[in-house]
Amino acid sequence: MIRTQGVPIIETACRAHGRRKFFDLARLRKAPISTEAVKRINLLFAIERKISGLAPQERLRARQEPNRQPSGNNDTIKANHCCLSRLDAFSPSFTTGASA
């Protein structure tokens, strides 16, 4: 873990980059589950728009409300891997209230 002045720096990945792989699969109609993944990620984006500007604890509370998750084929697994292999980087906003 990288630290600056004794404080840990936590990587927070851009959800748009994670969404892009699913979006490409959905556009190409290569993996039907990818369309569902894009819809669900878009719901997360809608939450972010709604909570923009709130205090970190309020954002954290809103993000921790139940979220639904997708599953699927080879191409979907590759797209999923983009997000899952960097889960720690995508997760801070759900655990710390940091901006997404």
Short mmCIF file of C-alpha atoms in Angstrom, two decimals:
data_model
loop_
_atom_site.label_atom_id
_atom_site.label_comp_id
_atom_site.label_asym_id
_atom_site.label_seq_id
_atom_site.Cartn_x
_atom_site.Cartn_y
_atom_site.Cartn_z
CA MET A 1 0.00 0.00 0.00
CA ILE A 2 1.29 3.45 -0.89
CA ARG A 3 1.32 6.03 1.89
CA THR A 4 1.72 9.77 1.89
CA GLN A 5 2.51 11.52 5.19
CA GLY A 6 1.53 8.24 6.93
CA VAL A 7 -1.94 8.16 5.33
CA PRO A 8 -2.71 5.25 2.99
CA ILE A 9 -3.56 6.08 -0.63
CA ILE A 10 -6.42 3.90 -1.85
CA GLU A 11 -6.85 3.38 -5.60
CA THR A 12 -10.42 4.07 -6.73
CA ALA A 13 -11.09 2.83 -10.27
CA CYS A 14 -13.41 4.54 -12.72
CA ARG A 15 -16.65 2.57 -13.09
CA ALA A 16 -17.01 3.82 -16.66
CA HIS A 17 -13.92 1.80 -17.60
CA GLY A 18 -15.38 -1.31 -16.03
CA ARG A 19 -18.72 -0.70 -17.77
CA ARG A 20 -17.09 -0.24 -21.19
CA LYS A 21 -16.24 -3.94 -21.67
CA PHE A 22 -19.83 -4.94 -20.89
CA PHE A 23 -21.15 -2.15 -23.12
CA ASP A 24 -19.05 -3.39 -26.06
CA LEU A 25 -20.32 -6.95 -25.60
CA ALA A 26 -23.92 -5.73 -25.35
CA ARG A 27 -23.54 -3.58 -28.48
CA LEU A 28 -22.10 -6.54 -30.41
CA ARG A 29 -24.80 -8.83 -28.97
CA LYS A 30 -22.07 -11.33 -28.06
CA ALA A 31 -23.26 -11.92 -24.51
CA PRO A 32 -26.90 -11.28 -23.55
CA ILE A 33 -26.00 -11.04 -19.87
CA SER A 34 -23.77 -8.05 -20.69
CA THR A 35 -26.89 -5.99 -21.48
CA GLU A 36 -28.14 -6.73 -17.98
CA ALA A 37 -24.73 -5.82 -16.53
CA VAL A 38 -24.81 -2.45 -18.34
CA LYS A 39 -28.32 -1.79 -17.00
CA ARG A 40 -27.21 -2.54 -13.47
CA ILE A 41 -24.07 -0.43 -13.74
CA ASN A 42 -26.23 2.38 -15.10
CA LEU A 43 -28.32 2.10 -11.93
CA LEU A 44 -25.13 2.68 -9.94
CA PHE A 45 -24.41 5.75 -12.08
CA ALA A 46 -27.93 7.01 -11.33
CA ILE A 47 -27.24 6.62 -7.60
CA GLU A 48 -24.00 8.57 -8.01
CA ARG A 49 -25.80 11.43 -9.78
CA LYS A 50 -28.37 11.49 -6.98
CA ILE A 51 -25.84 11.58 -4.14
CA SER A 52 -23.33 13.93 -5.76
CA GLY A 53 -22.37 16.66 -3.32
CA LEU A 54 -23.49 14.81 -0.18
CA ALA A 55 -21.17 14.20 2.76
CA PRO A 56 -19.05 11.00 2.54
CA GLN A 57 -21.10 9.19 5.23
CA GLU A 58 -24.35 9.97 3.38
CA ARG A 59 -22.86 8.74 0.08
CA LEU A 60 -21.61 5.60 1.82
CA ARG A 61 -25.05 4.88 3.28
CA ALA A 62 -26.72 5.31 -0.14
CA ARG A 63 -24.14 3.08 -1.86
CA GLN A 64 -24.50 0.29 0.67
CA GLU A 65 -28.19 -0.18 -0.02
CA PRO A 66 -28.74 -3.57 -1.72
CA ASN A 67 -27.20 -3.77 -5.21
CA ARG A 68 -27.92 -6.61 -7.63
CA GLN A 69 -25.16 -8.43 -9.54
CA PRO A 70 -25.00 -10.23 -12.97
CA SER A 71 -23.26 -13.63 -14.24
CA GLY A 72 -22.34 -15.55 -17.88
CA ASN A 73 -20.24 -16.96 -21.02
CA ASN A 74 -16.56 -16.64 -22.03
CA ASP A 75 -16.73 -13.05 -23.31
CA THR A 76 -18.79 -12.08 -20.29
CA ILE A 77 -16.23 -13.68 -18.02
CA LYS A 78 -13.51 -11.57 -19.69
CA ALA A 79 -15.56 -8.40 -19.20
CA ASN A 80 -16.32 -9.42 -15.63
CA HIS A 81 -12.62 -10.05 -15.04
CA CYS A 82 -11.90 -6.39 -15.86
CA CYS A 83 -13.97 -5.41 -12.82
CA LEU A 84 -13.30 -8.35 -10.54
CA SER A 85 -9.52 -8.32 -10.98
CA ARG A 86 -9.56 -4.71 -9.76
CA LEU A 87 -12.29 -5.10 -7.16
CA ASP A 88 -10.21 -3.35 -4.50
CA ALA A 89 -9.93 -0.33 -6.79
CA PHE A 90 -13.65 -0.29 -7.58
CA SER A 91 -14.71 -0.83 -3.96
CA PRO A 92 -13.55 2.16 -1.88
CA SER A 93 -16.64 4.21 -2.61
CA PHE A 94 -18.74 1.40 -1.12
CA THR A 95 -16.60 1.05 1.99
CA THR A 96 -15.21 4.53 2.71
CA GLY A 97 -17.62 7.02 1.14
CA ALA A 98 -14.86 8.29 -1.18
CA SER A 99 -15.92 9.90 -4.46
CA ALA A 100 -16.39 7.49 -7.38
#
